[in-house]
Amino acid sequence: MNHFKNIATLAFACTAMILAAAPRAEGDDRSRAIAMVRNDFQAKGQAGLDRLETDALQHVCNKYSNQPPQPLATLIAADQLATVKYPADGKLMGDWKEGEKIAQSGRGFTWTDKPGLPVGGNCYNCHEISPKELSFGTLGPTLRNIGKLRGNGPEMQKYVFSKIHNAKSYNVCSAMPRFGHIGALNEQQIRHLVALLLDPESPVNK
Amino acid sequence: MDLIRRTLLRGAGAGGALVAALAAGVLKPTAVFAADWNHGAFEAKETAATLKALGAGTAADSKDLVLNAPDIAENGAVVPVDITSKIPNTVSISVLVDKNPFPLSASFDFAEGALPDVSVRLKLSQTSNVKAVAKTADGKFYTVQKEVKVTVGGCGG
Amino acid sequence: MNYHSIAIAISIAVALASADAGAKDKSKSRPIPATTSPAAAEQKDAATAEFEKFREVMEDANPAELFEAKGEELWKEKRGPKQVALAETCDLGLGIGVVKGAYVQMPRYFADAGKVMDVERRLVWCMVEKQGFSAAEIAAHPFASETATPDQTSLVTYVAGLSRNMKISVPTDDPKVKEVYRLGKEVFAFRAGPYDFACATCHGETGLRIRMQQLPNLARKEEAIRSYQGWPGYRMTGGIMLTQQWRMNDCFRQQRFPEPKYVSDTVTALLTYLTANANGNMYKGPGIKR
Amino acid sequence: MADPMKIRAQMKGDICDIKILMSHPMETGQRKDSNGAVVPAHFIQTISIDLNGKRVIQGQTGTSVSRNPVFGFKVKGAKVGDKITVGWVDNKGDKRTDEATVQ
């Protein structure tokens, strides 16, 4: 976490310097809008006002309209990847059937949801996954046959685990939430999702 | 037989006190219609029992009874259904949803002047067959059905 | 921060300053969704076509009309502690009591309130300032539930009904409106919360879906109309009448944000941005929603 | 008292097309409110349509008719200016009658 803080501070420092060097007209609207938002919201259910405080990554994505300059993006991605906690026993694949249930659910974290776990993985909201589920979103790429196409060896398992744990490890301003990083999905749930995507027995690869 | 009289006779089946009350001028005709609600048919929990309660146990399939409903409903809470009978002398149309807790949704009697054509919006608790049953003046029953799929909503919540 | 990291920061900042200019032109780094399997795509299109066919049937007799009628009554009736009618006191931007065409020309700036206001905010303002209703009481139950429909919801529906088949024309020449539009654009892009979501996360690209639902790209004029058309809308789920204020509120809920205060500057700014993006399109009146 | 209905009766050729919107919760008796309590059944049970005072259609409805019901009917032998009267009665005995003129 210390590492993360350093980088975050660094990012802020960079941001501040660039702002000072080349002020942009929209920067002013942006800070005014954010101030307005912070003034206009109220806590409800589990959704507290702290949710409007942006962390370093959100700050950078907001600042650069989701396209941070490459050196900064590389730095932050590495930093995010460093936050991924892999299971101590090294086992990254769980039960794809459990994974399917998690992928189906979109519940969790809204002010009408009960606080606490488990929350859903929201996967079908954005991805095509099992061929049996026709009601899928297209915000993210299709994951159909992903295990068949890209293998299911240890490296691939590790990649998928880390991608679900913290999607920003690979694409800093990705639209995908950081499910493990923010504590939405626990280790066991992510393992089940890895199995849903990579297990040869999973309908995803049939 | 006109509608009012049929209503009265059925009301009598449900309880003679009703007819007596009406005769005594206690109840206005509209109140009679409310009491006339067909408990047996509306409270039946399976299609077979509903049909029996309607007297339509032996309804025959008919192509002249046209049921228009979506293949996939956007929302099970409001499924538009339109039923038209081309069967001569159709006097009533009922509509049922097989998988609902109580299959019978509605029943309409048509008097002189009204066409046997009705549109109505129904709740479907899940994917189910929707069934129309038409009755002719000579007491024969005809039926048609169509499956309506109910889909998953957005955002999983 | 120690001396060493400051030195690094400076060198990176220099590198970034030169990279910054080019960054904006780069295409988004999000991977392009691969084509879905043909069978699934076909199924989807059939479903969408079916929804649209029956949506037309349902719009032909929309329960929203019941709320329009209720709203008309509420507009004309003397109500509230001050016992005055909105029809005699409330200016929706076209003069006191003028309703026709008002809906499609809002949000707009109101000098008497010193604010840019959307329709619902303006109606609530009139209910409070002219009729003497309590703002806090109105804000306590802002939206319709399965047991009650707030008066302002019916009023919005009535006002909207009197802009049926008229062109959306938010007065964007007004510098006050322009300013609020720019703020709304920023609110639309602001990412925060546990899921790092902004409005733009789901509504900033063309041709995408959440589950089966098509997501309009609300930054594009051709699609922005979809944030406007059909509102206020009779929602099939629950069978209740809902307004754009509700829509914004529920988007923030799904965005995992805290709740925007009712009729706040932020919601008006967002509505100004979305509505002005749809300027020039024809409004078809209160609609029906899933 | 229940809110008024919206009734539209329009001649299309020699057929009068009638559309009726009713304001009613149509509670099934199976739904639970936010506190987990069952919301009692409350639904329209009978509807009637009269043309110039003569009953032409009579219906019975159950809980699976959608909230704020919408009905469509067709009647022959009506003409512009005729009177259409629609009534409903629900399971609690609440009722409502409204009129429209054929257009």
Tab-separated table of N, CA and C in Angstrom, chain B residues 3-4 7 10 29-31 33-39 42 76-79 82 97 100-124, chain D residues 15 18-19 21 25-28 30 43-49 51 54-77 89-90 93 95 97:
chain	number	residue	atom	x	y	z
B	3	LEU	N	-78.132	-9.852	-21.615
B	3	LEU	CA	-77.032	-9.929	-20.650
B	3	LEU	C	-77.489	-9.821	-19.205
B	4	ILE	N	-78.391	-8.879	-18.994
B	4	ILE	CA	-78.829	-8.635	-17.622
B	4	ILE	C	-79.465	-9.892	-17.033
B	7	THR	N	-76.975	-12.516	-16.297
B	7	THR	CA	-76.268	-12.129	-15.085
B	7	THR	C	-77.081	-12.507	-13.852
B	10	ARG	N	-77.102	-16.213	-13.250
B	10	ARG	CA	-75.850	-16.707	-12.668
B	10	ARG	C	-75.735	-16.250	-11.217
B	29	PRO	N	-78.434	-2.343	-10.341
B	29	PRO	CA	-77.870	-3.351	-11.241
B	29	PRO	C	-76.337	-3.433	-11.194
B	30	THR	N	-75.639	-2.272	-11.088
B	30	THR	CA	-74.174	-2.315	-11.107
B	30	THR	C	-73.649	-3.158	-9.952
B	31	ALA	N	-74.290	-3.066	-8.819
B	31	ALA	CA	-73.853	-3.849	-7.666
B	31	ALA	C	-74.003	-5.341	-7.948
B	33	PHE	N	-73.504	-6.754	-10.825
B	33	PHE	CA	-72.374	-7.213	-11.631
B	33	PHE	C	-71.178	-7.545	-10.754
B	34	ALA	N	-70.928	-6.743	-9.743
B	34	ALA	CA	-69.786	-6.986	-8.867
B	34	ALA	C	-69.945	-8.329	-8.173
B	35	ALA	N	-71.143	-8.576	-7.692
B	35	ALA	CA	-71.393	-9.825	-6.975
B	35	ALA	C	-71.324	-11.016	-7.931
B	36	ASP	N	-71.483	-10.703	-9.189
B	36	ASP	CA	-71.546	-11.748	-10.193
B	36	ASP	C	-70.178	-12.311	-10.549
B	37	TRP	N	-69.132	-11.674	-10.047
B	37	TRP	CA	-67.758	-12.109	-10.355
B	37	TRP	C	-67.630	-13.613	-10.131
B	38	ASN	N	-67.115	-14.301	-11.115
B	38	ASN	CA	-67.093	-15.766	-11.115
B	38	ASN	C	-65.951	-16.326	-10.252
B	39	HIS	N	-66.222	-16.399	-8.960
B	39	HIS	CA	-65.199	-16.852	-8.006
B	39	HIS	C	-64.546	-18.161	-8.418
B	42	PHE	N	-62.167	-17.626	-11.420
B	42	PHE	CA	-61.031	-16.737	-11.169
B	42	PHE	C	-60.102	-17.262	-10.080
B	76	GLY	N	-42.943	-8.486	-18.403
B	76	GLY	CA	-44.039	-9.366	-18.014
B	76	GLY	C	-45.156	-8.658	-17.265
B	77	ALA	N	-44.902	-7.442	-16.794
B	77	ALA	CA	-45.932	-6.722	-16.037
B	77	ALA	C	-47.017	-6.166	-16.944
B	78	VAL	N	-46.685	-5.973	-18.211
B	78	VAL	CA	-47.638	-5.391	-19.157
B	78	VAL	C	-47.484	-6.078	-20.515
B	79	VAL	N	-48.271	-7.113	-20.731
B	79	VAL	CA	-48.191	-7.845	-21.993
B	79	VAL	C	-49.476	-7.581	-22.784
B	82	ASP	N	-54.398	-9.194	-27.862
B	82	ASP	CA	-55.580	-8.814	-28.633
B	82	ASP	C	-56.236	-10.084	-29.159
B	97	VAL	N	-53.789	-17.202	-18.630
B	97	VAL	CA	-52.327	-17.330	-18.656
B	97	VAL	C	-51.989	-18.586	-17.857
B	100	ASN	N	-49.718	-18.475	-14.614
B	100	ASN	CA	-49.981	-17.532	-13.532
B	100	ASN	C	-50.579	-18.256	-12.334
B	101	PRO	N	-50.414	-17.681	-11.124
B	101	PRO	CA	-50.974	-18.328	-9.923
B	101	PRO	C	-52.473	-18.611	-10.088
B	102	PHE	N	-53.191	-17.664	-10.715
B	102	PHE	CA	-54.595	-17.871	-11.078
B	102	PHE	C	-54.693	-17.654	-12.586
B	103	PRO	N	-54.859	-18.723	-13.356
B	103	PRO	CA	-54.784	-18.589	-14.826
B	103	PRO	C	-55.787	-17.623	-15.453
B	104	LEU	N	-57.013	-17.563	-14.951
B	104	LEU	CA	-58.009	-16.716	-15.629
B	104	LEU	C	-57.715	-15.237	-15.409
B	105	SER	N	-57.561	-14.501	-16.511
B	105	SER	CA	-57.269	-13.071	-16.410
B	105	SER	C	-58.528	-12.232	-16.570
B	106	ALA	N	-59.307	-12.558	-17.582
B	106	ALA	CA	-60.495	-11.752	-17.843
B	106	ALA	C	-61.463	-12.521	-18.725
B	107	SER	N	-62.705	-12.079	-18.678
B	107	SER	CA	-63.767	-12.720	-19.431
B	107	SER	C	-64.741	-11.632	-19.877
B	108	PHE	N	-65.137	-11.650	-21.149
B	108	PHE	CA	-66.011	-10.595	-21.659
B	108	PHE	C	-67.229	-11.179	-22.352
B	109	ASP	N	-68.389	-10.618	-22.047
B	109	ASP	CA	-69.630	-11.012	-22.720
B	109	ASP	C	-70.022	-9.907	-23.694
B	110	PHE	N	-70.400	-10.289	-24.903
B	110	PHE	CA	-70.752	-9.312	-25.930
B	110	PHE	C	-72.234	-9.414	-26.261
B	111	ALA	N	-72.907	-8.269	-26.226
B	111	ALA	CA	-74.317	-8.242	-26.622
B	111	ALA	C	-74.404	-7.713	-28.052
B	112	GLU	N	-75.596	-7.687	-28.581
B	112	GLU	CA	-75.869	-7.160	-29.916
B	112	GLU	C	-75.132	-5.838	-30.142
B	113	GLY	N	-74.372	-5.752	-31.227
B	113	GLY	CA	-73.670	-4.505	-31.542
B	113	GLY	C	-72.179	-4.584	-31.252
B	114	ALA	N	-71.809	-5.277	-30.192
B	114	ALA	CA	-70.390	-5.382	-29.855
B	114	ALA	C	-69.743	-6.464	-30.709
B	115	LEU	N	-68.564	-6.175	-31.252
B	115	LEU	CA	-67.841	-7.196	-32.003
B	115	LEU	C	-67.050	-8.050	-31.013
B	116	PRO	N	-66.912	-9.345	-31.287
B	116	PRO	CA	-66.105	-10.194	-30.396
B	116	PRO	C	-64.622	-9.934	-30.618
B	117	ASP	N	-64.185	-8.779	-30.169
B	117	ASP	CA	-62.825	-8.309	-30.398
B	117	ASP	C	-62.427	-7.502	-29.170
B	118	VAL	N	-61.401	-7.943	-28.489
B	118	VAL	CA	-61.018	-7.252	-27.263
B	118	VAL	C	-59.494	-7.181	-27.160
B	119	SER	N	-58.994	-6.037	-26.681
B	119	SER	CA	-57.566	-5.971	-26.354
B	119	SER	C	-57.428	-5.623	-24.879
B	120	VAL	N	-56.427	-6.246	-24.268
B	120	VAL	CA	-56.259	-6.120	-22.830
B	120	VAL	C	-54.775	-6.290	-22.540
B	121	ARG	N	-54.305	-5.780	-21.404
B	121	ARG	CA	-52.883	-5.932	-21.048
B	121	ARG	C	-52.767	-6.755	-19.776
B	122	LEU	N	-51.909	-7.751	-19.839
B	122	LEU	CA	-51.856	-8.740	-18.763
B	122	LEU	C	-50.497	-8.827	-18.092
B	123	LYS	N	-50.529	-9.336	-16.863
B	123	LYS	CA	-49.283	-9.646	-16.150
B	123	LYS	C	-48.943	-11.117	-16.396
B	124	LEU	N	-47.690	-11.370	-16.727
B	124	LEU	CA	-47.220	-12.750	-16.846
B	124	LEU	C	-46.095	-12.949	-15.832
D	15	ILE	N	-67.298	1.124	-37.761
D	15	ILE	CA	-67.023	0.521	-36.461
D	15	ILE	C	-66.512	1.581	-35.495
D	18	ILE	N	-63.188	1.693	-29.331
D	18	ILE	CA	-63.223	2.235	-27.965
D	18	ILE	C	-61.948	1.855	-27.220
D	19	LYS	N	-61.261	2.865	-26.687
D	19	LYS	CA	-60.075	2.617	-25.858
D	19	LYS	C	-60.364	3.178	-24.473
D	21	LEU	N	-58.804	3.750	-20.513
D	21	LEU	CA	-57.715	3.714	-19.535
D	21	LEU	C	-58.331	3.882	-18.158
D	25	PRO	N	-54.823	0.261	-8.927
D	25	PRO	CA	-53.571	-0.456	-8.595
D	25	PRO	C	-53.558	-1.926	-9.022
D	26	MET	N	-54.701	-2.557	-9.142
D	26	MET	CA	-54.760	-3.973	-9.539
D	26	MET	C	-53.773	-4.823	-8.723
D	27	GLU	N	-53.867	-4.674	-7.419
D	27	GLU	CA	-52.981	-5.441	-6.529
D	27	GLU	C	-53.367	-6.919	-6.549
D	28	THR	N	-52.362	-7.772	-6.684
D	28	THR	CA	-52.624	-9.208	-6.815
D	28	THR	C	-52.887	-9.897	-5.482
D	30	GLN	N	-50.395	-10.822	-3.792
D	30	GLN	CA	-49.212	-11.676	-3.666
D	30	GLN	C	-47.946	-10.848	-3.504
D	43	PHE	N	-58.452	-5.140	-6.708
D	43	PHE	CA	-58.493	-5.180	-8.165
D	43	PHE	C	-59.918	-5.042	-8.675
D	44	ILE	N	-60.009	-4.549	-9.895
D	44	ILE	CA	-61.302	-4.399	-10.552
D	44	ILE	C	-61.838	-5.788	-10.883
D	45	GLN	N	-63.121	-6.006	-10.596
D	45	GLN	CA	-63.724	-7.316	-10.866
D	45	GLN	C	-64.696	-7.295	-12.031
D	46	THR	N	-65.382	-6.172	-12.180
D	46	THR	CA	-66.314	-6.137	-13.313
D	46	THR	C	-66.219	-4.797	-14.031
D	47	ILE	N	-66.401	-4.854	-15.339
D	47	ILE	CA	-66.484	-3.624	-16.106
D	47	ILE	C	-67.703	-3.723	-17.026
D	48	SER	N	-68.242	-2.559	-17.379
D	48	SER	CA	-69.403	-2.567	-18.271
D	48	SER	C	-69.278	-1.430	-19.263
D	49	ILE	N	-69.750	-1.678	-20.460
D	49	ILE	CA	-69.741	-0.644	-21.493
D	49	ILE	C	-71.153	-0.532	-22.065
D	51	LEU	N	-73.736	1.638	-24.698
D	51	LEU	CA	-73.858	2.553	-25.832
D	51	LEU	C	-75.247	3.155	-25.772
D	54	LYS	N	-77.578	1.432	-23.433
D	54	LYS	CA	-77.849	0.009	-23.591
D	54	LYS	C	-76.543	-0.764	-23.433
D	55	ARG	N	-76.556	-1.756	-22.559
D	55	ARG	CA	-75.337	-2.514	-22.295
D	55	ARG	C	-74.899	-3.300	-23.531
D	56	VAL	N	-73.647	-3.113	-23.949
D	56	VAL	CA	-73.142	-3.873	-25.094
D	56	VAL	C	-72.036	-4.855	-24.701
D	57	ILE	N	-71.262	-4.488	-23.684
D	57	ILE	CA	-70.191	-5.385	-23.247
D	57	ILE	C	-70.153	-5.400	-21.725
D	58	GLN	N	-69.947	-6.596	-21.213
D	58	GLN	CA	-69.765	-6.716	-19.783
D	58	GLN	C	-68.574	-7.635	-19.559
D	59	GLY	N	-67.656	-7.211	-18.693
D	59	GLY	CA	-66.462	-8.024	-18.481
D	59	GLY	C	-66.222	-8.318	-17.013
D	60	GLN	N	-65.492	-9.385	-16.795
D	60	GLN	CA	-65.030	-9.707	-15.454
D	60	GLN	C	-63.514	-9.800	-15.519
D	61	THR	N	-62.858	-9.293	-14.491
D	61	THR	CA	-61.401	-9.281	-14.527
D	61	THR	C	-60.819	-9.845	-13.238
D	62	GLY	N	-59.636	-10.418	-13.351
D	62	GLY	CA	-58.926	-10.968	-12.204
D	62	GLY	C	-57.673	-10.157	-11.909
D	63	THR	N	-56.841	-10.691	-11.032
D	63	THR	CA	-55.665	-9.944	-10.568
D	63	THR	C	-54.557	-9.857	-11.613
D	64	SER	N	-54.650	-10.659	-12.678
D	64	SER	CA	-53.545	-10.615	-13.638
D	64	SER	C	-53.772	-9.640	-14.780
D	65	VAL	N	-54.806	-8.804	-14.661
D	65	VAL	CA	-54.898	-7.667	-15.582
D	65	VAL	C	-53.916	-6.613	-15.051
D	66	SER	N	-53.143	-5.999	-15.942
D	66	SER	CA	-52.084	-5.073	-15.536
D	66	SER	C	-52.615	-3.891	-14.733
D	67	ARG	N	-51.743	-3.341	-13.895
D	67	ARG	CA	-52.031	-2.122	-13.147
D	67	ARG	C	-52.428	-1.020	-14.130
D	68	ASN	N	-53.306	-0.121	-13.698
D	68	ASN	CA	-53.852	0.916	-14.580
D	68	ASN	C	-54.310	0.292	-15.901
D	69	PRO	N	-55.380	-0.486	-15.832
D	69	PRO	CA	-55.802	-1.302	-16.977
D	69	PRO	C	-56.132	-0.494	-18.235
D	70	VAL	N	-55.845	-1.120	-19.359
D	70	VAL	CA	-56.169	-0.549	-20.665
D	70	VAL	C	-56.993	-1.591	-21.415
D	71	PHE	N	-58.171	-1.183	-21.911
D	71	PHE	CA	-59.001	-2.110	-22.677
D	71	PHE	C	-59.319	-1.501	-24.038
D	72	GLY	N	-59.466	-2.364	-25.012
D	72	GLY	CA	-59.914	-1.920	-26.318
D	72	GLY	C	-61.078	-2.787	-26.783
D	73	PHE	N	-62.142	-2.126	-27.278
D	73	PHE	CA	-63.306	-2.863	-27.780
D	73	PHE	C	-63.746	-2.266	-29.114
D	74	LYS	N	-64.590	-3.024	-29.816
D	74	LYS	CA	-65.156	-2.523	-31.066
D	74	LYS	C	-66.665	-2.723	-31.052
D	75	VAL	N	-67.372	-1.679	-31.452
D	75	VAL	CA	-68.833	-1.737	-31.435
D	75	VAL	C	-69.369	-1.281	-32.786
D	76	LYS	N	-70.373	-1.989	-33.266
D	76	LYS	CA	-71.020	-1.631	-34.533
D	76	LYS	C	-72.316	-0.884	-34.244
D	77	GLY	N	-72.737	-0.099	-35.198
D	77	GLY	CA	-74.042	0.544	-35.073
D	77	GLY	C	-74.006	1.834	-34.268
D	89	VAL	N	-66.279	-1.863	-11.089
D	89	VAL	CA	-66.463	-2.090	-9.657
D	89	VAL	C	-65.316	-2.997	-9.210
D	90	ASP	N	-64.684	-2.663	-8.070
D	90	ASP	CA	-63.578	-3.514	-7.634
D	90	ASP	C	-63.964	-4.398	-6.449
D	93	GLY	N	-65.530	-2.899	-3.460
D	93	GLY	CA	-66.804	-2.212	-3.643
D	93	GLY	C	-66.642	-0.790	-4.162
D	95	LYS	N	-66.171	2.020	-6.907
D	95	LYS	CA	-66.607	2.012	-8.302
D	95	LYS	C	-66.433	3.364	-8.947
D	97	THR	N	-67.812	5.526	-12.726
D	97	THR	CA	-68.488	5.543	-14.020
D	97	THR	C	-68.084	6.814	-14.754
